PDB file of C-alpha atoms in Angstrom:
ATOM      1  CA  MET A   1     -50.623 -51.291  46.965  1.00 70.00           C
ATOM      2  CA  PHE A   2     -51.603 -48.467  44.620  1.00 78.00           C
ATOM      3  CA  SER A   3     -53.438 -45.340  45.600  1.00 90.00           C
ATOM      4  CA  GLN A   4     -56.803 -44.905  43.915  1.00 92.00           C
ATOM      5  CA  THR A   5     -55.282 -42.146  41.794  1.00 95.00           C
ATOM      6  CA  VAL A   6     -52.555 -44.479  40.481  1.00 94.00           C
ATOM      7  CA  GLU A   7     -55.241 -47.041  39.668  1.00 92.00           C
ATOM      8  CA  TYR A   8     -57.123 -44.372  37.715  1.00 94.00           C
ATOM      9  CA  ALA A   9     -53.957 -43.333  35.885  1.00 96.00           C
ATOM     10  CA  LEU A  10     -53.226 -46.917  34.858  1.00 94.00           C
ATOM     11  CA  ARG A  11     -56.775 -47.262  33.536  1.00 91.00           C
ATOM     12  CA  VAL A  12     -56.378 -44.063  31.531  1.00 94.00           C
ATOM     13  CA  MET A  13     -53.033 -45.085  30.059  1.00 95.00           C
ATOM     14  CA  ILE A  14     -54.265 -48.515  29.017  1.00 92.00           C
ATOM     15  CA  HIS A  15     -57.386 -47.018  27.480  1.00 92.00           C
ATOM     16  CA  LEU A  16     -55.383 -44.419  25.549  1.00 94.00           C
ATOM     17  CA  ALA A  17     -52.981 -47.130  24.393  1.00 92.00           C
ATOM     18  CA  CYS A  18     -55.898 -48.848  22.666  1.00 89.00           C
ATOM     19  CA  GLN A  19     -57.104 -45.777  20.785  1.00 88.00           C
ATOM     20  CA  ASP A  20     -56.235 -44.604  17.298  1.00 86.00           C
ATOM     21  CA  GLY A  21     -56.704 -40.906  17.986  1.00 91.00           C
ATOM     22  CA  PRO A  22     -57.586 -38.316  20.615  1.00 94.00           C
ATOM     23  CA  VAL A  23     -60.161 -39.294  23.233  1.00 93.00           C
ATOM     24  CA  THR A  24     -62.161 -36.767  25.244  1.00 93.00           C
ATOM     25  CA  THR A  25     -62.137 -36.727  29.015  1.00 92.00           C
ATOM     26  CA  LYS A  26     -65.828 -37.571  28.997  1.00 92.00           C
ATOM     27  CA  GLN A  27     -65.231 -40.651  26.819  1.00 92.00           C
ATOM     28  CA  ILE A  28     -62.358 -41.799  29.014  1.00 93.00           C
ATOM     29  CA  ALA A  29     -64.445 -41.301  32.162  1.00 93.00           C
ATOM     30  CA  VAL A  30     -67.277 -43.453  30.835  1.00 91.00           C
ATOM     31  CA  VAL A  31     -65.061 -46.362  29.805  1.00 90.00           C
ATOM     32  CA  THR A  32     -62.672 -46.337  32.772  1.00 90.00           C
ATOM     33  CA  LYS A  33     -65.272 -45.507  35.446  1.00 90.00           C
ATOM     34  CA  VAL A  34     -63.131 -42.624  36.705  1.00 91.00           C
ATOM     35  CA  PRO A  35     -65.069 -39.547  37.902  1.00 92.00           C
ATOM     36  CA  GLU A  36     -64.780 -36.967  35.125  1.00 91.00           C
ATOM     37  CA  GLY A  37     -63.812 -34.064  37.404  1.00 90.00           C
ATOM     38  CA  TYR A  38     -61.041 -36.056  39.024  1.00 93.00           C
ATOM     39  CA  LEU A  39     -59.965 -37.523  35.707  1.00 94.00           C
ATOM     40  CA  ALA A  40     -58.945 -34.086  34.443  1.00 93.00           C
ATOM     41  CA  LYS A  41     -56.433 -33.803  37.307  1.00 95.00           C
ATOM     42  CA  VAL A  42     -55.063 -37.279  36.584  1.00 96.00           C
ATOM     43  CA  ILE A  43     -54.614 -36.437  32.903  1.00 96.00           C
ATOM     44  CA  GLN A  44     -52.882 -33.162  33.816  1.00 96.00           C
ATOM     45  CA  ALA A  45     -50.402 -35.037  36.031  1.00 97.00           C
ATOM     46  CA  LEU A  46     -49.756 -37.568  33.270  1.00 97.00           C
ATOM     47  CA  GLY A  47     -49.223 -34.669  30.875  1.00 96.00           C
ATOM     48  CA  ARG A  48     -46.726 -32.961  33.193  1.00 96.00           C
ATOM     49  CA  ALA A  49     -44.797 -36.242  33.281  1.00 97.00           C
ATOM     50  CA  GLY A  50     -44.654 -36.339  29.487  1.00 97.00           C
ATOM     51  CA  LEU A  51     -46.869 -39.414  29.209  1.00 98.00           C
ATOM     52  CA  VAL A  52     -50.026 -37.872  27.758  1.00 97.00           C
ATOM     53  CA  HIS A  53     -50.596 -35.126  25.232  1.00 95.00           C
ATOM     54  CA  SER A  54     -53.864 -33.198  25.498  1.00 92.00           C
ATOM     55  CA  GLN A  55     -55.353 -30.815  22.996  1.00 90.00           C
ATOM     56  CA  ARG A  56     -58.384 -28.609  23.450  1.00 88.00           C
ATOM     57  CA  GLY A  57     -60.896 -27.815  20.800  1.00 81.00           C
ATOM     58  CA  LEU A  58     -63.275 -29.448  18.378  1.00 80.00           C
ATOM     59  CA  HIS A  59     -60.980 -32.334  17.450  1.00 82.00           C
ATOM     60  CA  GLY A  60     -59.160 -32.319  20.761  1.00 86.00           C
ATOM     61  CA  GLY A  61     -58.671 -34.936  23.401  1.00 92.00           C
ATOM     62  CA  SER A  62     -55.883 -36.934  24.963  1.00 94.00           C
ATOM     63  CA  THR A  63     -53.384 -39.296  23.372  1.00 95.00           C
ATOM     64  CA  LEU A  64     -50.251 -41.043  24.556  1.00 96.00           C
ATOM     65  CA  ALA A  65     -47.188 -38.826  24.198  1.00 97.00           C
ATOM     66  CA  ARG A  66     -44.883 -41.770  23.468  1.00 96.00           C
ATOM     67  CA  PRO A  67     -45.217 -45.237  21.954  1.00 95.00           C
ATOM     68  CA  THR A  68     -46.499 -47.927  24.326  1.00 94.00           C
ATOM     69  CA  ALA A  69     -43.125 -49.707  24.196  1.00 96.00           C
ATOM     70  CA  GLN A  70     -41.538 -46.603  25.744  1.00 97.00           C
ATOM     71  CA  ILE A  71     -43.966 -46.188  28.661  1.00 97.00           C
ATOM     72  CA  THR A  72     -43.511 -48.350  31.748  1.00 97.00           C
ATOM     73  CA  ILE A  73     -45.785 -48.947  34.706  1.00 95.00           C
ATOM     74  CA  TRP A  74     -43.042 -47.236  36.715  1.00 96.00           C
ATOM     75  CA  ASP A  75     -43.453 -44.091  34.598  1.00 97.00           C
ATOM     76  CA  VAL A  76     -47.176 -43.990  35.355  1.00 97.00           C
ATOM     77  CA  VAL A  77     -46.817 -44.729  39.069  1.00 96.00           C
ATOM     78  CA  ASN A  78     -44.076 -42.113  39.482  1.00 95.00           C
ATOM     79  CA  ALA A  79     -46.126 -39.507  37.646  1.00 96.00           C
ATOM     80  CA  ILE A  80     -48.922 -39.845  40.183  1.00 96.00           C
ATOM     81  CA  ASP A  81     -47.636 -41.232  43.476  1.00 93.00           C
ATOM     82  CA  PRO A  82     -43.904 -42.043  43.497  1.00 89.00           C
ATOM     83  CA  VAL A  83     -42.784 -45.133  45.400  1.00 85.00           C
ATOM     84  CA  LYS A  84     -40.755 -43.924  48.359  1.00 86.00           C
ATOM     85  CA  ARG A  85     -37.720 -46.041  49.149  1.00 85.00           C
ATOM     86  CA  ILE A  86     -36.529 -46.316  52.760  1.00 82.00           C
ATOM     87  CA  LYS A  87     -33.131 -44.654  53.137  1.00 79.00           C
ATOM     88  CA  GLU A  88     -33.053 -44.289  56.912  1.00 76.00           C
ATOM     89  CA  CYS A  89     -35.049 -45.498  59.877  1.00 74.00           C
ATOM     90  CA  PRO A  90     -38.622 -44.179  59.409  1.00 74.00           C
ATOM     91  CA  LEU A  91     -38.933 -44.003  63.194  1.00 76.00           C
ATOM     92  CA  GLY A  92     -35.853 -41.802  63.496  1.00 73.00           C
ATOM     93  CA  LEU A  93     -34.195 -44.181  65.956  1.00 73.00           C
ATOM     94  CA  LYS A  94     -30.545 -43.266  66.350  1.00 72.00           C
ATOM     95  CA  SER A  95     -29.836 -46.784  67.655  1.00 69.00           C
ATOM     96  CA  HIS A  96     -30.374 -48.080  64.107  1.00 65.00           C
ATOM     97  CA  GLY A  97     -27.298 -46.167  62.986  1.00 65.00           C
ATOM     98  CA  VAL A  98     -26.602 -45.833  59.274  1.00 71.00           C
ATOM     99  CA  ASN A  99     -28.008 -49.258  58.407  1.00 78.00           C
ATOM    100  CA  LEU A 100     -31.674 -50.112  58.297  1.00 81.00           C
ATOM    101  CA  CYS A 101     -33.033 -52.507  60.891  1.00 81.00           C
ATOM    102  CA  PRO A 102     -33.952 -55.980  59.546  1.00 83.00           C
ATOM    103  CA  LEU A 103     -37.648 -55.073  59.208  1.00 84.00           C
ATOM    104  CA  HIS A 104     -37.113 -51.855  57.276  1.00 84.00           C
ATOM    105  CA  LYS A 105     -34.387 -53.491  55.178  1.00 86.00           C
ATOM    106  CA  ARG A 106     -36.853 -56.159  54.056  1.00 90.00           C
ATOM    107  CA  VAL A 107     -39.515 -53.574  53.324  1.00 88.00           C
ATOM    108  CA  ASP A 108     -37.027 -51.604  51.231  1.00 89.00           C
ATOM    109  CA  ASP A 109     -35.916 -54.793  49.463  1.00 92.00           C
ATOM    110  CA  ALA A 110     -39.559 -55.463  48.553  1.00 93.00           C
ATOM    111  CA  LEU A 111     -39.918 -51.910  47.259  1.00 92.00           C
ATOM    112  CA  ASP A 112     -36.779 -52.460  45.181  1.00 93.00           C
ATOM    113  CA  MET A 113     -38.304 -55.573  43.598  1.00 94.00           C
ATOM    114  CA  VAL A 114     -41.511 -53.677  42.819  1.00 92.00           C
ATOM    115  CA  GLU A 115     -39.502 -50.839  41.289  1.00 93.00           C
ATOM    116  CA  ARG A 116     -37.523 -53.205  39.079  1.00 95.00           C
ATOM    117  CA  ALA A 117     -40.629 -55.098  37.964  1.00 94.00           C
ATOM    118  CA  PHE A 118     -42.475 -51.871  37.105  1.00 94.00           C
ATOM    119  CA  LYS A 119     -39.479 -50.489  35.211  1.00 96.00           C
ATOM    120  CA  GLU A 120     -39.345 -53.677  33.136  1.00 95.00           C
ATOM    121  CA  SER A 121     -43.082 -53.696  32.283  1.00 93.00           C
ATOM    122  CA  THR A 122     -44.222 -51.554  29.364  1.00 94.00           C
ATOM    123  CA  LEU A 123     -47.734 -50.795  28.211  1.00 93.00           C
ATOM    124  CA  ALA A 124     -46.926 -52.638  24.986  1.00 92.00           C
ATOM    125  CA  GLU A 125     -46.117 -55.787  26.947  1.00 91.00           C
ATOM    126  CA  LEU A 126     -49.334 -55.504  28.922  1.00 86.00           C
ATOM    127  CA  LEU A 127     -51.340 -55.123  25.741  1.00 85.00           C
ATOM    128  CA  ALA A 128     -49.713 -58.203  24.229  1.00 85.00           C
ATOM    129  CA  GLU A 129     -50.016 -60.475  27.262  1.00 79.00           C
ATOM    130  CA  PRO A 130     -52.772 -63.110  27.085  1.00 76.00           C
ATOM    131  CA  THR A 131     -54.867 -63.525  30.226  1.00 70.00           C
ATOM    132  CA  THR A 132     -58.185 -64.851  31.442  1.00 64.00           C
ATOM    133  CA  SER A 133     -58.598 -62.396  34.322  1.00 63.00           C
ATOM    134  CA  LYS A 134     -61.408 -59.923  34.696  1.00 49.00           C
ATOM    135  CA  PRO A 135     -60.980 -56.542  32.983  1.00 55.00           C
ATOM    136  CA  LEU A 136     -59.709 -53.514  34.878  1.00 56.00           C
ATOM    137  CA  CYS A 137     -62.877 -51.646  34.066  1.00 47.00           C
ATOM    138  CA  ASP A 138     -66.061 -52.281  32.151  1.00 47.00           C
ATOM    139  CA  LEU A 139     -65.888 -51.562  28.470  1.00 46.00           C
ATOM    140  CA  VAL A 140     -68.552 -49.640  26.661  1.00 37.00           C
ATOM    141  CA  ARG A 141     -69.559 -52.037  23.918  1.00 33.00           C
ATOM    142  CA  SER A 142     -71.842 -51.568  20.988  1.00 30.00           C
ATOM    143  CA  GLU A 143     -74.154 -54.368  19.952  1.00 31.00           C
ATOM    144  CA  ALA A 144     -71.531 -55.361  17.399  1.00 33.00           C
ATOM    145  CA  ALA A 145     -68.643 -57.607  18.327  1.00 37.00           C
ATOM    146  CA  PRO A 146     -65.926 -55.889  20.365  1.00 45.00           C
ATOM    147  CA  SER A 147     -63.163 -54.336  18.330  1.00 50.00           C
ATOM    148  CA  VAL A 148     -59.578 -55.521  18.400  1.00 51.00           C
ATOM    149  CA  LYS A 149     -58.733 -52.365  20.336  1.00 53.00           C
ATOM    150  CA  GLN A 150     -61.359 -53.213  22.971  1.00 53.00           C
ATOM    151  CA  ALA A 151     -60.039 -56.756  23.233  1.00 54.00           C
ATOM    152  CA  LYS A 152     -56.508 -55.429  23.741  1.00 54.00           C
ATOM    153  CA  LEU A 153     -57.795 -53.045  26.422  1.00 53.00           C
ATOM    154  CA  THR A 154     -59.360 -55.948  28.291  1.00 54.00           C
ATOM    155  CA  VAL A 155     -56.177 -58.017  28.092  1.00 53.00           C
ATOM    156  CA  ALA A 156     -53.970 -55.145  29.236  1.00 55.00           C
ATOM    157  CA  ALA A 157     -56.295 -54.164  32.043  1.00 54.00           C
ATOM    158  CA  ARG A 158     -56.328 -57.703  33.353  1.00 55.00           C
ATOM    159  CA  ALA A 159     -52.549 -57.868  33.310  1.00 53.00           C
ATOM    160  CA  VAL A 160     -52.138 -54.612  35.258  1.00 54.00           C
ATOM    161  CA  THR A 161     -54.434 -55.561  38.103  1.00 50.00           C
ATOM    162  CA  GLY A 162     -53.621 -59.250  38.267  1.00 53.00           C
ATOM    163  CA  THR A 163     -57.243 -59.872  39.252  1.00 50.00           C
ATOM    164  CA  ALA A 164     -59.130 -63.024  38.432  1.00 45.00           C
TER     165      ALA A 164
END
């Protein structure tokens, strides 16, 4: 359902949500498995949407621009690849008139449900949701036990993808 770029953006946002301070593009790329060159473009788009703050320099990196409770999946998706609702017949058939045909009406209804669900789902909720699914991306772990932040990243990543 998502473009690869949206998938990358969701990985980035969840990773940043689990950090205490700025994270470099290189660090994000390693953890999220997003190509570093492409990652910069994703972070720029998230920044333009007011979701990520980036700072250059010695102590620079990227952080979330707002608290996780104020960032929805919808915000992230729209920043990268907005969901396009169907307002008129995509085939341009005049015989459909002003109303959508039954097929396109159902497709638009499904898009409406997705939109509502994404608008109601915040990063904070994803981080708090328990799950047993596989993580969105591999975590870089030290030999020590994973940190609470890493555990939250795994939980949130699993919730976003809905994968087992």
